[in-house]
PDB file of C-alpha atoms in Angstrom:
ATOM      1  CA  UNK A   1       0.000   0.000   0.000  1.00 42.00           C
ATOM      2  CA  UNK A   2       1.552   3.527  -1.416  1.00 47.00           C
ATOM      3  CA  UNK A   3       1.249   6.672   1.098  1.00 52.00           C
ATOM      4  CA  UNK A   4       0.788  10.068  -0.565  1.00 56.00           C
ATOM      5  CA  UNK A   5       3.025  12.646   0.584  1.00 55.00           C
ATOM      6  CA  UNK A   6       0.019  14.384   1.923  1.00 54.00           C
ATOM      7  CA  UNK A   7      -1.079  11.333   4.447  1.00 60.00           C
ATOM      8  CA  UNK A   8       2.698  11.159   5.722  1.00 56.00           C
ATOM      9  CA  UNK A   9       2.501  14.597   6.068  1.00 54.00           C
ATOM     10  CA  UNK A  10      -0.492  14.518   7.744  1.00 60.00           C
ATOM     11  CA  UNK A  11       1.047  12.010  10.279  1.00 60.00           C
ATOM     12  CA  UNK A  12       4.280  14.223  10.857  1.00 58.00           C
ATOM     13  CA  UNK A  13       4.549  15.947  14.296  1.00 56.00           C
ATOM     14  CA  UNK A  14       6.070  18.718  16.122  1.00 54.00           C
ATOM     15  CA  UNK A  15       9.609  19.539  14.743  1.00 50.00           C
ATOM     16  CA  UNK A  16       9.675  16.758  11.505  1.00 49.00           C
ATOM     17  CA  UNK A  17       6.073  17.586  10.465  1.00 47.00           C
ATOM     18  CA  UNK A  18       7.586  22.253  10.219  1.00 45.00           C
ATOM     19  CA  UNK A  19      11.117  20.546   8.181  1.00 49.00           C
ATOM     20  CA  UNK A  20       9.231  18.193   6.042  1.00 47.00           C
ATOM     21  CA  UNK A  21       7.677  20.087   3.580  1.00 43.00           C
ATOM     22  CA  UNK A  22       8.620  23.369   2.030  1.00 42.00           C
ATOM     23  CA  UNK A  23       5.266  25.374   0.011  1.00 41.00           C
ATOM     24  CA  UNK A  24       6.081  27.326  -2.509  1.00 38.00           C
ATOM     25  CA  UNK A  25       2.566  28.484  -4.241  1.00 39.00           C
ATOM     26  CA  UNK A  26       0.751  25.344  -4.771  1.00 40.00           C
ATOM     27  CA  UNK A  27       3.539  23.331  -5.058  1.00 39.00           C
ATOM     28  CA  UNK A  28       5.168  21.259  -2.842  1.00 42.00           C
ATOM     29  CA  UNK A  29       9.189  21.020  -2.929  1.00 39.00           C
ATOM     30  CA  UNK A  30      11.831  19.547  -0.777  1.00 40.00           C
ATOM     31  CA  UNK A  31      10.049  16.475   0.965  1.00 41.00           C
ATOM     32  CA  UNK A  32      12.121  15.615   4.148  1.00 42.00           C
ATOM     33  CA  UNK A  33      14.954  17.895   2.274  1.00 41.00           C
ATOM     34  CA  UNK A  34      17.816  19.358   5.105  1.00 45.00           C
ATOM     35  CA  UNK A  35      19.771  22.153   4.966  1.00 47.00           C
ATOM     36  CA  UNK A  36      23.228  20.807   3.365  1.00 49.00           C
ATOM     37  CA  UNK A  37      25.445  23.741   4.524  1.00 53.00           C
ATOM     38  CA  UNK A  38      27.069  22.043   7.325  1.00 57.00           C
ATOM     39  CA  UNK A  39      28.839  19.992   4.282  1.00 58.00           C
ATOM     40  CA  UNK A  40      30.818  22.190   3.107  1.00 65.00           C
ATOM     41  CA  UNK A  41      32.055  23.119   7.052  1.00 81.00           C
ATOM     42  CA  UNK A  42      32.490  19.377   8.627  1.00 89.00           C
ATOM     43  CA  UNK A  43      35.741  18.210   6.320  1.00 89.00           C
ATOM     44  CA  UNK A  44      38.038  15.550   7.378  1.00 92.00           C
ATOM     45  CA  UNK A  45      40.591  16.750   9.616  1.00 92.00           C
ATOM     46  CA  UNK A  46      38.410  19.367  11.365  1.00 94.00           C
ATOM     47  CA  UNK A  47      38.382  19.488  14.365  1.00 94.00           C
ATOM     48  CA  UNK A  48      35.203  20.942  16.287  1.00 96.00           C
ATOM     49  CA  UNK A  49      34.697  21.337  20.129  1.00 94.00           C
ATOM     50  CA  UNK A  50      32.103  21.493  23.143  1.00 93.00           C
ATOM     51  CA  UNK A  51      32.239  23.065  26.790  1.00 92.00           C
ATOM     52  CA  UNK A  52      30.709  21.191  28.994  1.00 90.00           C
ATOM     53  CA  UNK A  53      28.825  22.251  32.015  1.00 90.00           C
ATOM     54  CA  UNK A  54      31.381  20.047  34.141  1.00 88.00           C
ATOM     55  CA  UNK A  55      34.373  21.750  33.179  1.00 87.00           C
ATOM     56  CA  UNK A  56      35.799  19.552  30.321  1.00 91.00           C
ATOM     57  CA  UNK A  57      36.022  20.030  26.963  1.00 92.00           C
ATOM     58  CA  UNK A  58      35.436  17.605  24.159  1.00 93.00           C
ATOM     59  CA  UNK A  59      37.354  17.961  21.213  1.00 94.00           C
ATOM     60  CA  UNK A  60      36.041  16.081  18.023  1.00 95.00           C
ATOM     61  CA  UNK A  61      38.303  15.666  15.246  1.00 95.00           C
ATOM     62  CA  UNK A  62      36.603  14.613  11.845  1.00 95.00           C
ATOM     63  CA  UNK A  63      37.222  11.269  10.098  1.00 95.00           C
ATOM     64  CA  UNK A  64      35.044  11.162   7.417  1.00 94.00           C
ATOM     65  CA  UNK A  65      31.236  12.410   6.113  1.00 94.00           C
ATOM     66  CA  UNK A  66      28.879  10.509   4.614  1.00 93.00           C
ATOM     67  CA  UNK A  67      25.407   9.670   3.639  1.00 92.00           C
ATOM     68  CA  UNK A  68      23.502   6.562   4.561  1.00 89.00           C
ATOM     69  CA  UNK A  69      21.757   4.752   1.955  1.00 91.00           C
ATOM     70  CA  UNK A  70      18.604   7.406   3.155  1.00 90.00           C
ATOM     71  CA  UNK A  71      20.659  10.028   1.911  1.00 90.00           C
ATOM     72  CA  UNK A  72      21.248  11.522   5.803  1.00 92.00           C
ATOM     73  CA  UNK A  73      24.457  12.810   6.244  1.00 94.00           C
ATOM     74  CA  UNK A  74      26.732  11.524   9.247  1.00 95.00           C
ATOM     75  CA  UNK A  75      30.197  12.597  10.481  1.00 95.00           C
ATOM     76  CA  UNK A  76      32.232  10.129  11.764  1.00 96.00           C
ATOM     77  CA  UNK A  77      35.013  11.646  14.296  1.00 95.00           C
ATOM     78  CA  UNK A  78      37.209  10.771  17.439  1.00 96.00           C
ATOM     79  CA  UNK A  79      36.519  12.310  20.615  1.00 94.00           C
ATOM     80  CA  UNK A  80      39.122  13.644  22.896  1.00 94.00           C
ATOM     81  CA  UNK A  81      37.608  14.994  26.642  1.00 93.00           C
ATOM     82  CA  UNK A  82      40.404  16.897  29.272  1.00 92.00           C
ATOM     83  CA  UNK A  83      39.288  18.985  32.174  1.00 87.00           C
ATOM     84  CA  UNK A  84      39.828  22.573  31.463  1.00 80.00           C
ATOM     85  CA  UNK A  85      42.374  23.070  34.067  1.00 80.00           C
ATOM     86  CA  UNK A  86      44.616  19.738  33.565  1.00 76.00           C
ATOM     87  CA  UNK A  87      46.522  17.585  31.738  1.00 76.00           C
ATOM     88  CA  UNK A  88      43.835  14.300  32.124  1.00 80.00           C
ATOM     89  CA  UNK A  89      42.527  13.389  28.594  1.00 85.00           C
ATOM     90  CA  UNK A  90      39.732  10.700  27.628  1.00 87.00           C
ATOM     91  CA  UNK A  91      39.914   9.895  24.068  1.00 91.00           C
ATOM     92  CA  UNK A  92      37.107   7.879  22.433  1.00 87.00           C
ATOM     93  CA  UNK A  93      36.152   6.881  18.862  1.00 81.00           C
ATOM     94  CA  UNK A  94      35.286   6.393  16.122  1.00 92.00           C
ATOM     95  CA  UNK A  95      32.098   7.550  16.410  1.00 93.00           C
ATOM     96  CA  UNK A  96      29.204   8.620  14.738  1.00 95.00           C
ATOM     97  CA  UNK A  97      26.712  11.242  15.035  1.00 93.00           C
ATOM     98  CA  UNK A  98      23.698  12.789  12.295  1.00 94.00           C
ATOM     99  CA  UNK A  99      25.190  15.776  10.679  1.00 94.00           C
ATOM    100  CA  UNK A 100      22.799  17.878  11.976  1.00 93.00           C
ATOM    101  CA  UNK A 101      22.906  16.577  15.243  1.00 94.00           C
ATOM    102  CA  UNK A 102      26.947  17.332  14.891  1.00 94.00           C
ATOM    103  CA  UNK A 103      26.432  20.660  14.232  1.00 93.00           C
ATOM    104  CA  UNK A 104      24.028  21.283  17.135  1.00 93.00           C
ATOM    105  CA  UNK A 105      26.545  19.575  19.513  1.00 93.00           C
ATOM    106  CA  UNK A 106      30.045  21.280  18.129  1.00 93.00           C
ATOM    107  CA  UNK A 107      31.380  24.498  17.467  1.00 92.00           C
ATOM    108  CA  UNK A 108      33.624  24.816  14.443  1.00 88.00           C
ATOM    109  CA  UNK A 109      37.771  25.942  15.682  1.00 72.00           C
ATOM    110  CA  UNK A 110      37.998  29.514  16.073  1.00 62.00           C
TER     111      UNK A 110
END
C-alpha cells in the first residue's frame, strides 16, 4: 500500500512535520529535504569542540562524512575529553553522530 506525501505529512509531528515540507505556491518542494550547509564546514581533519557544564572540553576531530543509503548525512570523528584546568585526557572513537545533530553539539575551531 503507497502513502501520498500528503497522508505522511499529515502524520508528521512537532519539529519533523515544520522541516518536512517546504510550500512554494501550490507546489510542494523539498520532501524531508535538510539544509546541506554544514557539508561544506564538517571536512576531514576538522576538528570541532564542546564546553561542557562540568568543566571539560570535548574535542572532536573529523574522520570522514557521509550519507547513509537514506541520503542523511553523518560525520564520523574521534573524541578527545580533558578537564579545562589539567593535563587528564579521555579519548574515544570512532564515532558517529547525524550531521545535523553534529552541528548542534560542536562548534567549528575559532
Amino acid at each position: 500500500m503507497s502513502m501520498s506525501a500528503m497522508a505522511l505529512y499529515g502524520q508528521l509531528t512537532g519539529r519533523s512535520r515544520a522541516e518536512a515540507i517546504e510550500v512554494r505556491g501550490n507546489s510542494w518542494s523539498g520532501f524531508f529535504s535538510k539544509d546541506r550547509r554544514g557539508e561544506d564546514v564538517v571536512k576531514e581533519g576538522n576538528r570541532f569542540f564542546r564546553h561542557r557544564p562540568d568543566r571539560m572540553l570535548e574535542t572532536a576531530t573529523v574522520l570522514s562524512v557521509s550519507s547513509d543509503r537514506m541520503g542523511i548525512p553523518h560525520v564520523r570523528y574521534n573524541l578527545e575529553i580533558q578537564k579545562l584546568r589539567g593535563t587528564t585526557k579521555f579519548s574515544d572513537g570512532p564515532r558517529s553522530l547525524a550531521l545535523e545533530t553534529f552541528m548542534s553539539t560542536y562548534r567549528a575551531e575559532s
